[in-house]
PDB file of C-alpha atoms in Angstrom:
ATOM      1  CA  ASP A   1      68.869 -36.023  65.946  1.00 43.00           C
ATOM      2  CA  PHE A   2      68.704 -39.992  65.416  1.00 47.00           C
ATOM      3  CA  GLU A   3      72.180 -39.926  63.988  1.00 49.00           C
ATOM      4  CA  ALA A   4      74.025 -37.740  67.075  1.00 49.00           C
ATOM      5  CA  ARG A   5      73.127 -40.469  69.355  1.00 47.00           C
ATOM      6  CA  LEU A   6      74.711 -42.899  66.943  1.00 56.00           C
ATOM      7  CA  SER A   7      78.478 -44.339  69.044  1.00 62.00           C
ATOM      8  CA  ALA A   8      80.720 -43.030  66.680  1.00 65.00           C
ATOM      9  CA  TRP A   9      81.866 -46.709  66.175  1.00 68.00           C
ATOM     10  CA  ALA A  10      78.137 -47.704  64.712  1.00 70.00           C
ATOM     11  CA  VAL A  11      78.853 -45.820  61.716  1.00 71.00           C
ATOM     12  CA  PRO A  12      82.427 -46.003  60.911  1.00 74.00           C
ATOM     13  CA  SER A  13      83.945 -43.871  58.494  1.00 69.00           C
ATOM     14  CA  THR A  14      87.769 -44.241  58.634  1.00 71.00           C
ATOM     15  CA  LEU A  15      89.911 -47.703  59.503  1.00 72.00           C
ATOM     16  CA  GLN A  16      89.971 -47.193  62.490  1.00 76.00           C
ATOM     17  CA  SER A  17      86.600 -46.351  63.285  1.00 83.00           C
ATOM     18  CA  VAL A  18      86.277 -49.913  61.056  1.00 88.00           C
ATOM     19  CA  GLN A  19      88.261 -51.870  63.229  1.00 88.00           C
ATOM     20  CA  GLU A  20      86.144 -50.464  66.309  1.00 88.00           C
ATOM     21  CA  ALA A  21      83.332 -51.418  65.162  1.00 90.00           C
ATOM     22  CA  PHE A  22      83.996 -55.107  64.304  1.00 92.00           C
ATOM     23  CA  VAL A  23      84.705 -55.146  68.178  1.00 91.00           C
ATOM     24  CA  GLN A  24      81.720 -53.693  69.371  1.00 89.00           C
ATOM     25  CA  TYR A  25      79.488 -55.423  66.422  1.00 91.00           C
ATOM     26  CA  ARG A  26      80.711 -58.753  67.446  1.00 92.00           C
ATOM     27  CA  LYS A  27      80.322 -58.612  70.795  1.00 91.00           C
ATOM     28  CA  LEU A  28      76.393 -57.999  70.314  1.00 90.00           C
ATOM     29  CA  LEU A  29      76.184 -60.673  68.203  1.00 93.00           C
ATOM     30  CA  VAL A  30      77.472 -62.815  71.039  1.00 93.00           C
ATOM     31  CA  LYS A  31      75.061 -61.801  72.906  1.00 91.00           C
ATOM     32  CA  ARG A  32      72.490 -63.127  70.979  1.00 90.00           C
ATOM     33  CA  GLY A  33      74.184 -66.135  70.359  1.00 93.00           C
ATOM     34  CA  PHE A  34      76.535 -65.826  67.586  1.00 93.00           C
ATOM     35  CA  ALA A  35      79.398 -67.836  66.918  1.00 93.00           C
ATOM     36  CA  GLU A  36      82.773 -66.214  68.240  1.00 93.00           C
ATOM     37  CA  ASN A  37      84.409 -66.676  64.805  1.00 92.00           C
ATOM     38  CA  ILE A  38      81.441 -64.909  62.723  1.00 93.00           C
ATOM     39  CA  GLU A  39      82.391 -63.360  59.929  1.00 94.00           C
ATOM     40  CA  LEU A  40      82.411 -59.820  59.293  1.00 95.00           C
ATOM     41  CA  VAL A  41      83.559 -57.453  56.502  1.00 94.00           C
ATOM     42  CA  ALA A  42      82.038 -53.654  56.468  1.00 93.00           C
ATOM     43  CA  ILE A  43      81.971 -51.754  53.452  1.00 91.00           C
ATOM     44  CA  ALA A  44      83.927 -48.041  53.968  1.00 88.00           C
ATOM     45  CA  GLY A  45      85.423 -45.296  51.660  1.00 85.00           C
ATOM     46  CA  GLN A  46      82.676 -44.312  49.063  1.00 85.00           C
ATOM     47  CA  ALA A  47      82.520 -40.831  48.112  1.00 82.00           C
ATOM     48  CA  LYS A  48      80.695 -39.248  50.525  1.00 79.00           C
ATOM     49  CA  GLU A  49      78.581 -37.481  47.943  1.00 81.00           C
ATOM     50  CA  ASN A  50      77.151 -40.388  46.500  1.00 83.00           C
ATOM     51  CA  CYS A  51      73.674 -40.821  47.289  1.00 82.00           C
ATOM     52  CA  PHE A  52      73.805 -44.375  48.427  1.00 88.00           C
ATOM     53  CA  ALA A  53      77.026 -43.752  50.122  1.00 82.00           C
ATOM     54  CA  ARG A  54      75.038 -44.087  53.862  1.00 83.00           C
ATOM     55  CA  ARG A  55      72.850 -46.331  53.217  1.00 87.00           C
ATOM     56  CA  ILE A  56      75.986 -48.980  52.039  1.00 89.00           C
ATOM     57  CA  GLY A  57      78.242 -48.498  53.919  1.00 90.00           C
ATOM     58  CA  GLY A  58      78.491 -50.261  57.298  1.00 92.00           C
ATOM     59  CA  VAL A  59      79.568 -53.052  58.916  1.00 94.00           C
ATOM     60  CA  TYR A  60      78.267 -56.492  57.379  1.00 95.00           C
ATOM     61  CA  PHE A  61      77.501 -60.605  58.533  1.00 94.00           C
ATOM     62  CA  ARG A  62      78.383 -63.707  56.672  1.00 93.00           C
ATOM     63  CA  LYS A  63      74.890 -64.825  56.666  1.00 91.00           C
ATOM     64  CA  GLY A  64      75.580 -67.687  54.801  1.00 81.00           C
ATOM     65  CA  GLU A  65      75.786 -69.181  51.537  1.00 81.00           C
ATOM     66  CA  LEU A  66      73.693 -68.516  48.066  1.00 77.00           C
ATOM     67  CA  LEU A  67      74.384 -69.335  44.602  1.00 70.00           C
ATOM     68  CA  SER A  68      77.215 -70.980  45.498  1.00 75.00           C
ATOM     69  CA  ARG A  69      79.612 -67.373  47.827  1.00 83.00           C
ATOM     70  CA  SER A  70      78.990 -65.529  50.597  1.00 87.00           C
ATOM     71  CA  CYS A  71      75.657 -63.963  51.209  1.00 91.00           C
ATOM     72  CA  TYR A  72      76.397 -61.039  53.494  1.00 95.00           C
ATOM     73  CA  GLN A  73      73.735 -58.454  55.403  1.00 96.00           C
ATOM     74  CA  LYS A  74      73.992 -55.022  57.053  1.00 95.00           C
ATOM     75  CA  LEU A  75      73.802 -54.655  60.681  1.00 94.00           C
ATOM     76  CA  MET A  76      72.987 -51.234  62.433  1.00 90.00           C
ATOM     77  CA  PHE A  77      73.225 -50.505  65.968  1.00 87.00           C
ATOM     78  CA  VAL A  78      70.159 -48.847  67.655  1.00 81.00           C
ATOM     79  CA  SER A  79      70.201 -47.351  71.192  1.00 75.00           C
ATOM     80  CA  HIS A  80      66.830 -45.756  72.459  1.00 70.00           C
ATOM     81  CA  GLU A  81      66.627 -43.819  75.780  1.00 68.00           C
ATOM     82  CA  ARG A  82      68.376 -46.735  77.836  1.00 67.00           C
ATOM     83  CA  VAL A  83      68.310 -49.969  75.546  1.00 67.00           C
ATOM     84  CA  ALA A  84      70.264 -50.297  73.000  1.00 71.00           C
ATOM     85  CA  GLY A  85      71.422 -53.033  70.594  1.00 80.00           C
ATOM     86  CA  ILE A  86      71.639 -54.674  67.072  1.00 87.00           C
ATOM     87  CA  CYS A  87      69.167 -55.368  64.315  1.00 88.00           C
ATOM     88  CA  CYS A  88      70.042 -56.028  60.624  1.00 90.00           C
ATOM     89  CA  ASP A  89      69.364 -53.477  58.022  1.00 92.00           C
ATOM     90  CA  ARG A  90      67.968 -55.214  54.020  1.00 94.00           C
ATOM     91  CA  VAL A  91      71.201 -54.435  52.154  1.00 95.00           C
ATOM     92  CA  TYR A  92      73.127 -57.016  50.838  1.00 96.00           C
ATOM     93  CA  ILE A  93      76.167 -58.303  49.619  1.00 94.00           C
ATOM     94  CA  ILE A  94      75.343 -61.464  47.238  1.00 92.00           C
ATOM     95  CA  TRP A  95      77.142 -62.683  44.498  1.00 90.00           C
ATOM     96  CA  SER A  96      76.085 -62.576  40.725  1.00 89.00           C
ATOM     97  CA  PRO A  97      76.677 -65.576  39.204  1.00 87.00           C
ATOM     98  CA  SER A  98      75.115 -63.901  35.480  1.00 87.00           C
ATOM     99  CA  SER A  99      77.079 -60.775  36.084  1.00 88.00           C
ATOM    100  CA  SER A 100      80.201 -62.673  37.105  1.00 87.00           C
ATOM    101  CA  ARG A 101      80.351 -59.838  40.005  1.00 89.00           C
ATOM    102  CA  TRP A 102      79.701 -59.152  43.757  1.00 92.00           C
ATOM    103  CA  GLN A 103      76.570 -56.821  44.242  1.00 94.00           C
ATOM    104  CA  VAL A 104      75.496 -54.736  47.210  1.00 94.00           C
ATOM    105  CA  THR A 105      71.912 -54.919  46.683  1.00 95.00           C
ATOM    106  CA  THR A 106      68.665 -54.348  48.353  1.00 94.00           C
ATOM    107  CA  ALA A 107      67.781 -58.247  48.716  1.00 92.00           C
ATOM    108  CA  CYS A 108      69.770 -61.825  48.486  1.00 88.00           C
ATOM    109  CA  ASP A 109      67.672 -62.019  44.590  1.00 84.00           C
ATOM    110  CA  GLU A 110      69.515 -61.738  41.462  1.00 80.00           C
ATOM    111  CA  GLY A 111      66.844 -59.616  40.076  1.00 83.00           C
ATOM    112  CA  ALA A 112      66.941 -56.965  43.506  1.00 89.00           C
ATOM    113  CA  PRO A 113      67.222 -53.334  42.484  1.00 92.00           C
ATOM    114  CA  ILE A 114      71.863 -53.289  42.874  1.00 93.00           C
ATOM    115  CA  TYR A 115      73.665 -50.550  45.244  1.00 94.00           C
ATOM    116  CA  ALA A 116      77.018 -51.166  43.961  1.00 93.00           C
ATOM    117  CA  HIS A 117      78.721 -53.248  41.551  1.00 93.00           C
ATOM    118  CA  CYS A 118      82.921 -55.029  41.368  1.00 92.00           C
ATOM    119  CA  GLN A 119      83.544 -57.481  38.761  1.00 86.00           C
ATOM    120  CA  GLY A 120      85.025 -60.939  39.754  1.00 77.00           C
ATOM    121  CA  SER A 121      87.657 -63.184  38.182  1.00 64.00           C
ATOM    122  CA  GLY A 122      87.113 -66.288  38.507  1.00 61.00           C
ATOM    123  CA  ASP A 123      85.696 -68.992  40.738  1.00 57.00           C
ATOM    124  CA  SER A 124      88.551 -68.160  43.580  1.00 56.00           C
ATOM    125  CA  ASP A 125      86.979 -64.822  44.491  1.00 66.00           C
ATOM    126  CA  THR A 126      85.620 -64.737  47.660  1.00 79.00           C
ATOM    127  CA  LEU A 127      84.857 -60.658  48.978  1.00 83.00           C
ATOM    128  CA  ALA A 128      87.376 -59.577  50.526  1.00 80.00           C
ATOM    129  CA  SER A 129      90.450 -60.454  47.950  1.00 81.00           C
ATOM    130  CA  VAL A 130      87.956 -58.592  45.094  1.00 83.00           C
ATOM    131  CA  PRO A 131      90.581 -55.432  44.168  1.00 79.00           C
ATOM    132  CA  GLY A 132      87.517 -52.994  42.910  1.00 84.00           C
ATOM    133  CA  PRO A 133      87.143 -50.947  41.616  1.00 91.00           C
ATOM    134  CA  TRP A 134      83.362 -50.830  42.463  1.00 93.00           C
ATOM    135  CA  THR A 135      81.042 -49.301  40.540  1.00 92.00           C
ATOM    136  CA  LEU A 136      78.156 -47.367  42.685  1.00 92.00           C
ATOM    137  CA  CYS A 137      74.877 -46.429  41.627  1.00 91.00           C
ATOM    138  CA  CYS A 138      73.771 -42.066  41.169  1.00 88.00           C
ATOM    139  CA  SER A 139      70.625 -42.599  41.208  1.00 84.00           C
ATOM    140  CA  ALA A 140      67.361 -43.363  42.583  1.00 82.00           C
ATOM    141  CA  ASN A 141      66.070 -44.685  39.428  1.00 82.00           C
ATOM    142  CA  GLY A 142      69.658 -46.516  38.708  1.00 79.00           C
ATOM    143  CA  LYS A 143      69.981 -45.411  35.052  1.00 87.00           C
ATOM    144  CA  LYS A 144      73.799 -43.135  36.220  1.00 90.00           C
ATOM    145  CA  TRP A 145      76.418 -45.326  37.381  1.00 92.00           C
ATOM    146  CA  GLN A 146      79.634 -43.796  38.344  1.00 91.00           C
ATOM    147  CA  GLU A 147      83.475 -45.468  39.662  1.00 91.00           C
ATOM    148  CA  ASP A 148      84.008 -45.300  42.642  1.00 90.00           C
ATOM    149  CA  VAL A 149      87.956 -46.573  43.677  1.00 89.00           C
ATOM    150  CA  GLY A 150      88.044 -45.595  47.552  1.00 87.00           C
ATOM    151  CA  MET A 151      85.132 -47.497  47.639  1.00 89.00           C
ATOM    152  CA  ARG A 152      86.263 -51.452  49.498  1.00 87.00           C
ATOM    153  CA  VAL A 153      85.443 -53.898  51.081  1.00 90.00           C
ATOM    154  CA  ILE A 154      87.763 -54.602  54.282  1.00 90.00           C
ATOM    155  CA  ALA A 155      87.931 -58.114  56.266  1.00 90.00           C
ATOM    156  CA  ASP A 156      87.744 -58.387  59.895  1.00 91.00           C
ATOM    157  CA  ALA A 157      91.562 -60.319  60.119  1.00 82.00           C
ATOM    158  CA  ASN A 158      90.312 -60.338  63.792  1.00 78.00           C
ATOM    159  CA  ARG A 159      88.030 -62.944  63.656  1.00 71.00           C
ATOM    160  CA  GLY A 160      86.967 -64.253  66.922  1.00 57.00           C
TER     161      GLY A 160
END
């Protein structure tokens, strides 16, 4: 089973594993030429029974700016035989100006399908300062949504 081969930190589910994931992903990113102070955030605490919980949970790096706010992309750890490394998943956290909310989505585009969203309160909101609650999609067709009080975005306080 592929998941069984992943290190525990690669798919963080607790605050402690999130902190370890920040350390490990940062080391791997630096090896690939990223700055030591690259901004990392994690999505954790979402209800495990949600159909997209595993898809959106994990560590994201700040990819740059999109629509005047930071844009983040999900990182993945892959291990095959004696080779291990990181790659990017097609899951993003972006700001939607038209909806005044942060969105976890499938592309860096306001029209892309959304896994989760959280209302912002103004132009100065950063992703890590948004208190929640997050609303998660609960159906494959995107028509059923449910508030998840456990889901949160955690910022890496120990940036390089």
